[in-house]
Every structure is written in structure tokens, then in C-alpha cells.
mmCIF file of C-alpha atoms in Angstrom:
data_model
loop_
_atom_site.group_PDB
_atom_site.id
_atom_site.type_symbol
_atom_site.label_atom_id
_atom_site.label_comp_id
_atom_site.label_asym_id
_atom_site.label_seq_id
_atom_site.Cartn_x
_atom_site.Cartn_y
_atom_site.Cartn_z
ATOM 1 C CA MET A 1 17.467 -4.033 -16.656
ATOM 2 C CA PRO A 2 14.587 -1.742 -16.101
ATOM 3 C CA THR A 3 14.962 1.379 -13.779
ATOM 4 C CA LEU A 4 12.506 0.978 -10.817
ATOM 5 C CA GLN A 5 11.009 4.278 -10.055
ATOM 6 C CA VAL A 6 8.030 5.784 -7.960
ATOM 7 C CA PHE A 7 5.277 7.617 -9.669
ATOM 8 C CA PRO A 8 2.560 9.368 -7.673
ATOM 9 C CA PRO A 9 -1.211 9.131 -8.817
ATOM 10 C CA ASN A 10 -2.200 11.616 -11.361
ATOM 11 C CA LYS A 11 -4.840 14.064 -10.611
ATOM 12 C CA ASP A 12 -7.677 11.907 -11.847
ATOM 13 C CA ASN A 13 -6.634 9.007 -9.557
ATOM 14 C CA GLU A 14 -5.979 11.225 -6.682
ATOM 15 C CA ALA A 15 -9.667 12.424 -7.226
ATOM 16 C CA LEU A 16 -10.715 8.694 -7.066
ATOM 17 C CA VAL A 17 -8.666 8.043 -3.826
ATOM 18 C CA ALA A 18 -10.053 11.389 -2.164
ATOM 19 C CA GLU A 19 -13.451 9.736 -2.493
ATOM 20 C CA ILE A 20 -12.615 6.939 -0.034
ATOM 21 C CA HIS A 21 -14.512 7.473 3.216
ATOM 22 C CA GLY A 22 -12.173 8.105 5.952
ATOM 23 C CA LEU A 23 -9.290 8.688 3.899
ATOM 24 C CA ARG A 24 -6.246 9.961 5.846
ATOM 25 C CA GLN A 25 -2.925 11.296 4.445
ATOM 26 C CA THR A 26 -0.260 12.039 7.102
ATOM 27 C CA PRO A 27 2.810 14.116 5.825
ATOM 28 C CA ILE A 28 5.312 12.250 7.939
ATOM 29 C CA PRO A 29 8.054 10.132 6.129
ATOM 30 C CA VAL A 30 7.897 6.311 6.095
ATOM 31 C CA ILE A 31 11.070 4.966 7.548
ATOM 32 C CA GLY A 32 12.371 1.653 6.397
ATOM 33 C CA PHE A 33 15.421 -0.459 7.007
ATOM 34 C CA ASP A 34 16.784 -3.908 6.447
ATOM 35 C CA GLY A 35 18.640 -6.682 8.515
ATOM 36 C CA PRO A 36 20.969 -9.313 7.430
ATOM 37 C CA ASP A 37 18.297 -10.912 5.363
ATOM 38 C CA GLY A 38 17.302 -7.525 3.506
ATOM 39 C CA HIS A 39 18.121 -9.055 0.110
ATOM 40 C CA LEU A 40 15.066 -11.112 0.658
ATOM 41 C CA GLY A 41 11.447 -10.061 -0.291
ATOM 42 C CA PRO A 42 8.056 -10.595 1.652
ATOM 43 C CA GLU A 43 7.720 -14.248 0.265
ATOM 44 C CA ALA A 44 10.555 -15.145 2.751
ATOM 45 C CA ALA A 45 8.859 -13.864 5.719
ATOM 46 C CA GLY A 46 7.486 -16.503 8.038
ATOM 47 C CA ALA A 47 6.551 -13.850 10.673
ATOM 48 C CA VAL A 48 5.407 -10.351 10.831
ATOM 49 C CA LEU A 49 5.785 -8.253 13.984
ATOM 50 C CA VAL A 50 3.148 -5.545 14.142
ATOM 51 C CA LEU A 51 3.852 -2.643 16.469
ATOM 52 C CA HIS A 52 1.587 0.302 17.239
ATOM 53 C CA MET A 53 1.868 3.220 19.407
ATOM 54 C CA THR A 54 0.539 6.629 20.215
ATOM 55 C CA MET A 55 2.088 9.897 21.859
ATOM 56 C CA VAL A 56 0.875 12.507 23.789
ATOM 57 C CA ASP A 57 4.022 14.038 25.291
ATOM 58 C CA GLU A 58 6.962 15.603 23.138
ATOM 59 C CA GLN A 59 9.612 15.257 25.685
ATOM 60 C CA ARG A 60 8.806 11.606 26.609
ATOM 61 C CA THR A 61 8.441 10.891 23.043
ATOM 62 C CA GLN A 62 11.788 11.854 22.318
ATOM 63 C CA ARG A 63 12.810 9.120 24.801
ATOM 64 C CA PHE A 64 10.887 6.702 22.635
ATOM 65 C CA TRP A 65 12.685 7.803 19.477
ATOM 66 C CA ARG A 66 15.841 7.240 21.270
ATOM 67 C CA GLN A 67 14.915 3.618 22.016
ATOM 68 C CA VAL A 68 13.644 3.238 18.316
ATOM 69 C CA ALA A 69 17.135 3.963 17.128
ATOM 70 C CA LEU A 70 18.913 1.778 19.660
ATOM 71 C CA THR A 71 16.459 -1.198 19.145
ATOM 72 C CA CYS A 72 16.111 -0.773 15.438
ATOM 73 C CA LYS A 73 19.863 -0.814 15.095
ATOM 74 C CA ALA A 74 20.130 -4.034 17.078
ATOM 75 C CA ALA A 75 17.502 -5.569 15.027
ATOM 76 C CA SER A 76 19.247 -4.776 11.812
ATOM 77 C CA GLU A 77 22.064 -6.811 12.959
ATOM 78 C CA THR A 78 19.995 -9.939 14.229
ATOM 79 C CA PRO A 79 19.936 -13.110 12.236
ATOM 80 C CA GLY A 80 16.571 -13.765 10.611
ATOM 81 C CA PHE A 81 15.452 -10.279 10.343
ATOM 82 C CA ILE A 82 14.546 -8.976 6.948
ATOM 83 C CA ARG A 83 13.212 -5.442 7.148
ATOM 84 C CA MET A 84 10.951 -3.183 9.087
ATOM 85 C CA VAL A 85 8.905 -0.397 7.667
ATOM 86 C CA ALA A 86 7.357 2.423 10.045
ATOM 87 C CA PHE A 87 4.823 5.097 9.090
ATOM 88 C CA PHE A 88 2.039 7.123 10.594
ATOM 89 C CA ASP A 89 -1.623 7.027 10.038
ATOM 90 C CA GLY A 90 -2.755 10.191 11.440
ATOM 91 C CA VAL A 91 -1.758 10.291 14.947
ATOM 92 C CA ALA A 92 -1.337 6.333 14.900
ATOM 93 C CA ASN A 93 2.200 5.234 14.724
ATOM 94 C CA TRP A 94 2.758 1.731 13.033
ATOM 95 C CA ALA A 95 5.907 -0.501 12.415
ATOM 96 C CA LEU A 96 5.759 -3.707 10.423
ATOM 97 C CA GLY A 97 8.721 -6.087 10.954
ATOM 98 C CA PHE A 98 9.370 -9.039 8.648
ATOM 99 C CA TRP A 99 11.293 -12.043 10.051
ATOM 100 C CA ARG A 100 12.037 -15.334 8.456
ATOM 101 C CA THR A 101 10.475 -17.259 11.364
ATOM 102 C CA ALA A 102 8.483 -16.616 14.535
ATOM 103 C CA GLU A 103 11.417 -17.900 16.453
ATOM 104 C CA ASP A 104 13.742 -15.321 15.125
ATOM 105 C CA ALA A 105 11.377 -12.567 16.211
ATOM 106 C CA ALA A 106 10.791 -14.099 19.661
ATOM 107 C CA ALA A 107 14.565 -14.520 20.143
ATOM 108 C CA TYR A 108 15.016 -10.807 19.360
ATOM 109 C CA ALA A 109 12.222 -10.116 21.865
ATOM 110 C CA THR A 110 14.460 -11.686 24.589
ATOM 111 C CA SER A 111 17.777 -9.779 23.587
ATOM 112 C CA ARG A 112 19.176 -7.368 25.830
ATOM 113 C CA ALA A 113 18.604 -4.306 23.565
ATOM 114 C CA HIS A 114 14.771 -5.112 23.314
ATOM 115 C CA ARG A 115 14.441 -5.985 27.162
ATOM 116 C CA ASP A 116 16.207 -2.744 27.990
ATOM 117 C CA ALA A 117 13.919 -0.709 25.867
ATOM 118 C CA ILE A 118 10.652 -2.333 27.254
ATOM 119 C CA ALA A 119 12.017 -1.670 30.818
ATOM 120 C CA ASP A 120 12.712 1.917 29.772
ATOM 121 C CA MET A 121 9.164 2.370 28.382
ATOM 122 C CA LYS A 122 7.450 1.010 31.481
ATOM 123 C CA ALA A 123 9.599 3.075 33.741
ATOM 124 C CA HIS A 124 9.276 6.295 31.809
ATOM 125 C CA ARG A 125 5.974 5.767 29.956
ATOM 126 C CA PHE A 126 7.400 7.432 26.874
ATOM 127 C CA GLU A 127 4.308 5.940 24.887
ATOM 128 C CA TYR A 128 0.692 6.723 25.493
ATOM 129 C CA SER A 129 -0.256 3.570 24.271
ATOM 130 C CA HIS A 130 1.716 0.302 22.909
ATOM 131 C CA TYR A 131 0.811 -2.720 21.009
ATOM 132 C CA ALA A 132 3.150 -5.648 19.818
ATOM 133 C CA GLY A 133 2.299 -9.022 18.304
ATOM 134 C CA ILE A 134 3.913 -11.552 16.122
ATOM 135 C CA PHE A 135 1.821 -13.030 13.377
ATOM 136 C CA THR A 136 2.882 -16.108 11.482
ATOM 137 C CA ALA A 137 2.280 -16.848 7.842
ATOM 138 C CA ILE A 138 -0.563 -19.186 7.253
ATOM 139 C CA ARG A 139 -0.275 -19.297 3.519
ATOM 140 C CA PRO A 140 2.909 -17.487 2.173
ATOM 141 C CA GLY A 141 2.641 -15.962 -1.339
ATOM 142 C CA ARG A 142 4.788 -15.706 -4.338
ATOM 143 C CA ARG A 143 6.358 -12.668 -5.531
ATOM 144 C CA GLU A 144 6.030 -12.414 -9.279
ATOM 145 C CA THR A 145 7.422 -9.934 -11.756
ATOM 146 C CA TRP A 146 6.735 -9.665 -15.436
ATOM 147 C CA CYS A 147 9.707 -9.122 -17.842
ATOM 148 C CA ASP A 148 9.574 -5.749 -19.285
ATOM 149 C CA ARG A 149 10.992 -7.048 -22.688
ATOM 150 C CA CYS A 150 8.694 -10.158 -23.236
ATOM 151 C CA GLY A 151 5.965 -10.003 -20.521
ATOM 152 C CA THR A 152 6.747 -13.578 -19.193
ATOM 153 C CA GLU A 153 5.943 -14.063 -15.373
ATOM 154 C CA VAL A 154 8.848 -14.778 -13.365
ATOM 155 C CA LEU A 155 9.024 -16.025 -9.927
ATOM 156 C CA MET A 156 11.392 -13.894 -7.828
ATOM 157 C CA PRO A 157 14.142 -14.012 -6.727
ATOM 158 C CA ALA A 158 15.465 -14.093 -10.136
ATOM 159 C CA GLU A 159 18.210 -12.375 -11.968
ATOM 160 C CA HIS A 160 17.083 -12.702 -15.634
ATOM 161 C CA CYS A 161 13.839 -13.873 -17.526
ATOM 162 C CA PRO A 162 14.008 -17.484 -18.403
ATOM 163 C CA ASN A 163 12.115 -16.905 -21.630
ATOM 164 C CA CYS A 164 14.234 -14.115 -23.281
ATOM 165 C CA GLY A 165 17.224 -13.643 -20.841
ATOM 166 C CA ASN A 166 16.430 -9.757 -20.180
ATOM 167 C CA GLU A 167 18.005 -8.872 -16.811
ATOM 168 C CA LEU A 168 15.357 -8.221 -14.123
ATOM 169 C CA ALA A 169 15.360 -5.587 -11.490
ATOM 170 C CA ASP A 170 14.671 -7.122 -7.924
ATOM 171 C CA VAL A 171 14.107 -4.223 -5.524
ATOM 172 C CA PHE A 172 15.431 -5.968 -2.476
ATOM 173 C CA ALA A 173 18.685 -7.070 -4.251
ATOM 174 C CA ILE A 174 19.162 -3.573 -5.498
ATOM 175 C CA GLN A 175 18.664 -2.160 -1.912
ATOM 176 C CA ALA A 176 21.067 -4.762 -0.387
ATOM 177 C CA ALA A 177 23.664 -4.087 -3.092
ATOM 178 C CA SER A 178 23.448 -0.158 -2.503
ATOM 179 C CA ARG A 179 23.770 -0.811 1.206
ATOM 180 C CA ALA A 180 26.813 -3.530 1.082
ATOM 181 C CA GLY A 181 28.759 -2.171 -1.676
ATOM 182 C CA PRO A 182 30.372 -4.264 -4.490
ATOM 183 C CA ALA A 183 30.778 -7.468 -2.457
ATOM 184 C CA ALA A 184 26.904 -7.739 -2.123
ATOM 185 C CA PRO A 185 25.509 -11.398 -3.090
ATOM 186 C CA THR A 186 23.723 -11.826 -6.356
ATOM 187 C CA THR A 187 20.351 -13.413 -6.532
ATOM 188 C CA SER A 188 22.116 -16.527 -7.778
ATOM 189 C CA ASP A 189 24.335 -16.779 -4.442
ATOM 190 C CA ARG A 190 21.164 -16.885 -2.482
ATOM 191 C CA LYS A 191 18.761 -19.673 -1.787
ATOM 192 C CA PRO A 192 15.015 -18.774 -1.422
ATOM 193 C CA SER A 193 13.383 -19.766 1.922
ATOM 194 C CA ALA A 194 11.326 -22.619 2.398
#
């Protein structure tokens, strides 16, 4: 099985990126976490939650971070939740949450943890600005991989190349297994979403 890795752009490619008009690079880490369906890839997402906020006061923002921890923990245990990735673009804070269905996302929005967080936000104004929207998939895509041994295109999730039998690396199954330990489901135990 191939070893998945991260490779930053080399100096030539960095120079090309630097030519992009309006380019911003923010030295704050990306945060990501998975839910009960974290073994699934983006092809399983029927809805995406888009969150945006800005900050102006450090003390009030700490209250925001506390609510983030509480609501994200609750989301990570909610049926239909796949994963969330949060990141900064300059001073704009973004989060993208992937859900199996818009109904799953809407059900979480009515949960006690989420309603408490919204009430706290409105009472203490710990964000300068806030946006939340749920977007449904119009044309879900396929997730392909190319076998590193024979080059065959394979639709994911899959454990082996159908052409040569080579073991494939599915980033989402690997991450789920590292969280769950030895009892994590294998790709063959899971059914792809409709």
C-alpha cells in the first residue's frame, strides 16, 4: 500500500503561487475532526455546512473557542456527520462541515448543544460577524484514485485495485482506523452512500 504524505510546493511552484493577485497565507493551523461517518469521503456528503466568523475582542473570542469545543464535540457524535475542517483566510475564520444529508445537518442545528451555543453567542456577542448556511449537493462527484502499481483508475472507497490486486490507501479509512483502533471497519464492511 502506498504511504500518503504531504509535500509542500518547491521554490519554483511557490513563486508561481506568489504571483496570484490577492494571495493570502495565514500562519494559523487548520483544524479538522471527524464524526461517526468519518470513514467516508466527500462523495458521501449530501450537504455542506458553511460557517464564517470574524473577531475583534480577544476575551469574548475565548468564549467563542469554548463554544467551538463544546459544539464540535457534540457534532462529532451526531449521526450523519462526516467531518469538519476549519481554517483562517487572513482574519476571516471559515469552517466547512460535511454531512450525509441536509436533514442530518438541520437536526444537529436543533440539538441542545447547538441551541445553547447560539443563545450564548447572541447573549455575549463573542463574534464580530457570523454566517451559517447549509448547501445541498446538486451533482455529487466521484472520488477516484490511480493505482500506484498499474495506473488503473479506481472509484473509492476500495481496498484493492481491481486490475492488479494492489492494496490502495484510502485517507479517510486510514484516519478512521487511527482513531478507532483495531476494531475500525474495513472498506468492505461499509456501503457507499447513494
